[in-house]
Amino acid sequence: MANVQMPAQNLPAGRGDNAFVAGLRRILRDPFSVAALVIYVLLVLVAIFADQLMTHDPTQIQFRANGRVATNQPVSEAFLLGTTNLGRDIYSQLIAGSRNALMVGVTAAISVAALGTLVGLLSGYFGGRIDAFLMRLADVALAIPFLPFVIVLSGFFRANTWNVVIAVALLLWPNTARVIRSQVLTVKERAYVEAARVTGASDLRILFVHVAPNILPLTFLYGSVAIGWAILTEAAVSFVGFGDPSRISWGFMLQDAFVSQALSRGSWNWFLPPGLCIILVVIAGFFLARGAEEVLFPKLRS
Amino acid sequence: MSRSFSRRQALIITGATTLLSTTALTPLAFAQGAGDPVRKIVLITDTQGAAPQAYQAGQLIAQAWKQLGLDVEARPMARQAQSDLVWFNRDKWDTTMWRMVGRPERSDPDEMTFNLFHSSTAPRGFNFVGYNSPEYDKVAEQQRQTVDPAARQNLIKQAQQIISRDAPYAFLVHPNTLQAFNQNVFDPASIVVQKGVGIRNFWTFIGATPKGTQKAMIINSGTALQAIHPLYIAGAPDSWMNELIWDRLVRIGPDGLPRPWAAESFKFVDDKTVDVVIRGDMIFHDGKPVTIDDVIFSFEAPLTTDKSPMFKPFVTDIDRIEKTGERAMRIHLKRINAAFATTALGRVFIVPKHVWEPHLKSVEGKPDTLESIRDPMNVGSGPFRQVRARLNEEVVIERHAGHWAAPKVDRVVLRVIPNAEAVVGMVRSGEINLLSEYGGDPDVLEKLSKDNPAIKLTQVTDVGIEFMAFNNRRPPFDDPVFRSALSAAIDRNVIIQAAWNGYAVESISHVSPAIDFWHSTEVKAPATGIALAKSILDKAGYKVEGGRLRYPPGKKETLQPPG
Amino acid sequence: MGFALRRLAHSLFVLWAVVTILFLMFRLMPGNPLAAYINEQLSEDDQRLIMAQFGLNRPLYEQYVIYLWNLLQGNLGMSFFRREPVWDVLKSALPNTLILTITGLVIAYIFGILTGAWLATKRGTLAEAVIVPAALATRAAPEFWIGMILLTIFAFTFGWFPSGGANSAGAAYTSEWDRILSRDYVLHLVLPALTLALYLQGLPLLLMRSTMLEILHDEFITMAKIKGLSPWRITIHHAARNALLPVVTAFALGLGATLGGNVVVETVFSWPGLGRLLVAAVAQSDYPLAQGAFFLISLVLIILNLIVDLVYGWLDPRVSHG
């Protein structure tokens, strides 16, 4: 993960909307960020229109004209990416997988962003014992090996896609929290925050009305990277055999290909597309984060 | 008031009775129509990754049953969760895919015949479907006590007929085991194909003759070993090693029948007494000779103590053992067991008393068993001795020159390779020269063999069975007619082609054709077909209404599908 | 010295917290641990015996204390199915995991840092436009996917490397050191370590590049004002040292997420390490073994983290004396 631990930079302060719009415009000028947005839009569209885009039922066994199961069919008009070892249409499975990817990615991103932001806000604003406790918690969360944790969750509870989301939320919030915390520490000293405190606004109000808007861009940034993490983790867990057996996902497809020895058979049409899709979606998150970095940390602009 | 009714009253009474009788009869009229709709049926299957053939078969079966008007869900579950539900919660599931794994000891039909269907094993043992038939119980008990092979064969045939008729399972297939070996390394004539097992059998291990400079046999396992131990059964690859390091009195030959091995001879003096004479030329790996005391100890340790719980059931029929000579012993049985040679003499490993007796004393009075005690040298008297055991990577055993049937290869190396693709690559490159375990796609192996003439493929029908189990305890599966209808709806040929890729043979009963002495050809496969299934159901009173199959009239649905 | 002690104390605290979470995670698992162990003839008495043997019938609090006490003595419990002390099972796998992890890390970081520093001087060139997305792509691809492709190409097709395992069949060595340093072992190590390195190098590469850019930007302007001093040498020397700091920090923070005992790499290459053991143990519900493997993996991470903290302290004197 392009995990940038930059010293807290000064965000354009107090000019909420304008800074956001200006930032957005700057993002759009970066070709990589644009590519990322395009990929995300594509993903959302494909997921929404999945039913229309699929040519077959992804779980149904397909048969050939002679009554035999259509196993390992090559790319053809009938099966756009060929079929699997058990006679399912690969293309339709790929489309179905986009839904799972979107769902897992977005829920994980929201969870990590929400949890990390919350912790960062509380930690940075209140300081003292709360801060110490939360940062210790962060250290512990970071020390727990991530994939083994997901495997244990999936292995001992029922193997479910939500294990990935829970694990991502529980273990990956520290990075977000740390950065947001240092940002909060900077913002805390600002004049208007002081002013708000002097006028008697409650802590919570200051936190959410004055501090939070300046933090949100960072939240989105780390959230978008978390999408990638969630999808990669889901793929890894499926590969090892602990994936959710009732859903079609790209990770499930790769495990299926692996177990069915697609490579020994030279079925690159089966093995490559899900991997490429994963790379695209994950890299989109990185591009977006990079683009946002340049906005948030302008020192890097040439 | 007099008893005669006025006209008006008569009219009212007539009207009321008519009304009453019609309303009373109406539910009766409806009841004649159909019972409650049958609840949703959940068919538990393996996950696609764990057992693709069973998974695929489950999908096809669910599709077939839907055509009968049933609401079916094929639900994949991880092995753990599946076992937990099916084995430990026997009253909470309806249907599941399941299998009985083929093992050489299962070449005698006793295990399958008794353990699978006798009512005594229903609460906790292998009769997890809860099949209960006094008629069958009698046959199963009798075959165990019938020593005369011809008479016993008849009883086993009867057992197959009853099971085929009652359909406690929907038998699907006996899978074909596909294996391979490198014929540039081994003389093909020396590779033994054992019925129901394949080439990975004891006779191949000791008989395989290397042709050239490579004198080691390199085999593979997809899972790591857990324990090489003569008194503990840990898993399949562990058993392969155990059988080579420790000897047994009797071994199952390539024909599937027991033959004396460490025993020079064994004789049933009468139905409950066996005389055993052991060979005089056996030496343990540490140089000490094998004596009758070692053999008696090996049987008595699980029999008289609780310290070898996994082997205790094999020897429960023994009453006592008396030493009758320098190389002889007499076993007195509590009851007749026709399969004793296979299930007891052919299971217990001969362990050195001088090694294990001290261990036994050390666990006396403690909750520990011998299973947690390790002999680091793993001294045995088998044709191979342990050199090195890294259970997660590789086990190396070497030829024991002092054995009377010393192997032709120098060593056997067992490599743990979980990656199916890698296994194929290794066979091609020669990193494996005998493919002992292959769970992958048969077509890939076929192609490999075609491209590499050095790789020779072998295929045998397994002793094991793959089937779909009904929970005989829960209606409507307690009705044998309902079961046979659902079984008739499954087209076995489609299953063989679509799920097992053609590499399987139809299963009619629990006795595989691989054990041809016991497999009865008189028991025919019942006819199949959706139309046939529908008519069986219809005749038995299960009608389809509104697209849903319903119970016979008057019957209520009282159960819930598993959550 | 105080700094080192403080970091050590911190690490011990984290270790204790992880151990406690581990205990709770495993003990509160649903399902019957005997579910996988369907021995046909195991009577109910025997089942109860096994439960007693493994302490599965004592109250939770007691189990926790027993667990901690055992841990302090180096006793990781008894594997359910292997009937062996967990430590005995794990100790053969531990060196393999350590070597794979360290080799992969070393290759990744040396390559990443050097390339990142070099790339910082190539601002706006074609090299940058190609290498930066490529580095991101290696980070975005599933490890096992890359691993399988490498395995297929280099082992199956070209046959340059073995297809799996850590040693050739039947290879024997007089000691562990001999085995680990043998050509055979190294040959088997190449592909898995390369896969791991390919995955890990993206972070140091990109991070080094961006911090170098920032520093070069400043330093160059400053240095330009000082005449007579060779800008490159001093800049690079001074810049590199400061640029390394965030890389080191990021490394520490990314450890848990990226090095999950190398589970997938070990599965693809049949590498006999802790990750594969963990997967097998979880699949069987062999709780003590799974717990022990998890614990060891965490321990390795915490120790690596501690080393990195100390390195950071050495690199940045402000921290260690602050």
PDB file of C-alpha atoms in Angstrom, chain B residues 87 98-103 106 111-112 115-116 126 128 169 174-175 462-467 510, chain C residues 40:
ATOM      1  CA  TRP B  87     -22.379 -36.063  12.557  1.00  0.00           C
ATOM      2  CA  TRP B  98     -21.154 -37.796   1.667  1.00  0.00           C
ATOM      3  CA  ARG B  99     -18.491 -40.374   0.990  1.00  0.00           C
ATOM      4  CA  MET B 100     -16.890 -43.469   2.438  1.00  0.00           C
ATOM      5  CA  VAL B 101     -13.222 -43.431   1.636  1.00  0.00           C
ATOM      6  CA  GLY B 102     -11.685 -46.562   0.160  1.00  0.00           C
ATOM      7  CA  ARG B 103      -9.081 -48.306   2.254  1.00  0.00           C
ATOM      8  CA  ARG B 106     -12.523 -52.167   3.514  1.00  0.00           C
ATOM      9  CA  GLU B 111     -17.149 -52.826   7.807  1.00  0.00           C
ATOM     10  CA  MET B 112     -19.450 -51.286   5.230  1.00  0.00           C
ATOM     11  CA  ASN B 115     -21.139 -50.133  10.494  1.00  0.00           C
ATOM     12  CA  LEU B 116     -23.085 -48.240   7.858  1.00  0.00           C
ATOM     13  CA  PHE B 126     -21.359 -44.612  11.085  1.00  0.00           C
ATOM     14  CA  PHE B 128     -25.546 -41.383  10.733  1.00  0.00           C
ATOM     15  CA  TYR B 169     -28.823 -43.501   0.530  1.00  0.00           C
ATOM     16  CA  HIS B 174     -17.559 -45.549  -7.036  1.00  0.00           C
ATOM     17  CA  PRO B 175     -14.886 -43.134  -8.232  1.00  0.00           C
ATOM     18  CA  ASP B 462     -12.236 -47.538  -5.847  1.00  0.00           C
ATOM     19  CA  VAL B 463     -13.633 -49.455  -2.921  1.00  0.00           C
ATOM     20  CA  GLY B 464     -15.008 -46.189  -1.641  1.00  0.00           C
ATOM     21  CA  ILE B 465     -18.459 -44.812  -2.344  1.00  0.00           C
ATOM     22  CA  GLU B 466     -19.814 -41.371  -3.129  1.00  0.00           C
ATOM     23  CA  PHE B 467     -23.450 -40.987  -2.296  1.00  0.00           C
ATOM     24  CA  HIS B 510     -22.402 -50.280  -0.517  1.00  0.00           C
TER      25      HIS B 510
ATOM     26  CA  GLU C  40     -15.591 -44.256  13.917  1.00  0.00           C
TER      27      GLU C  40
END
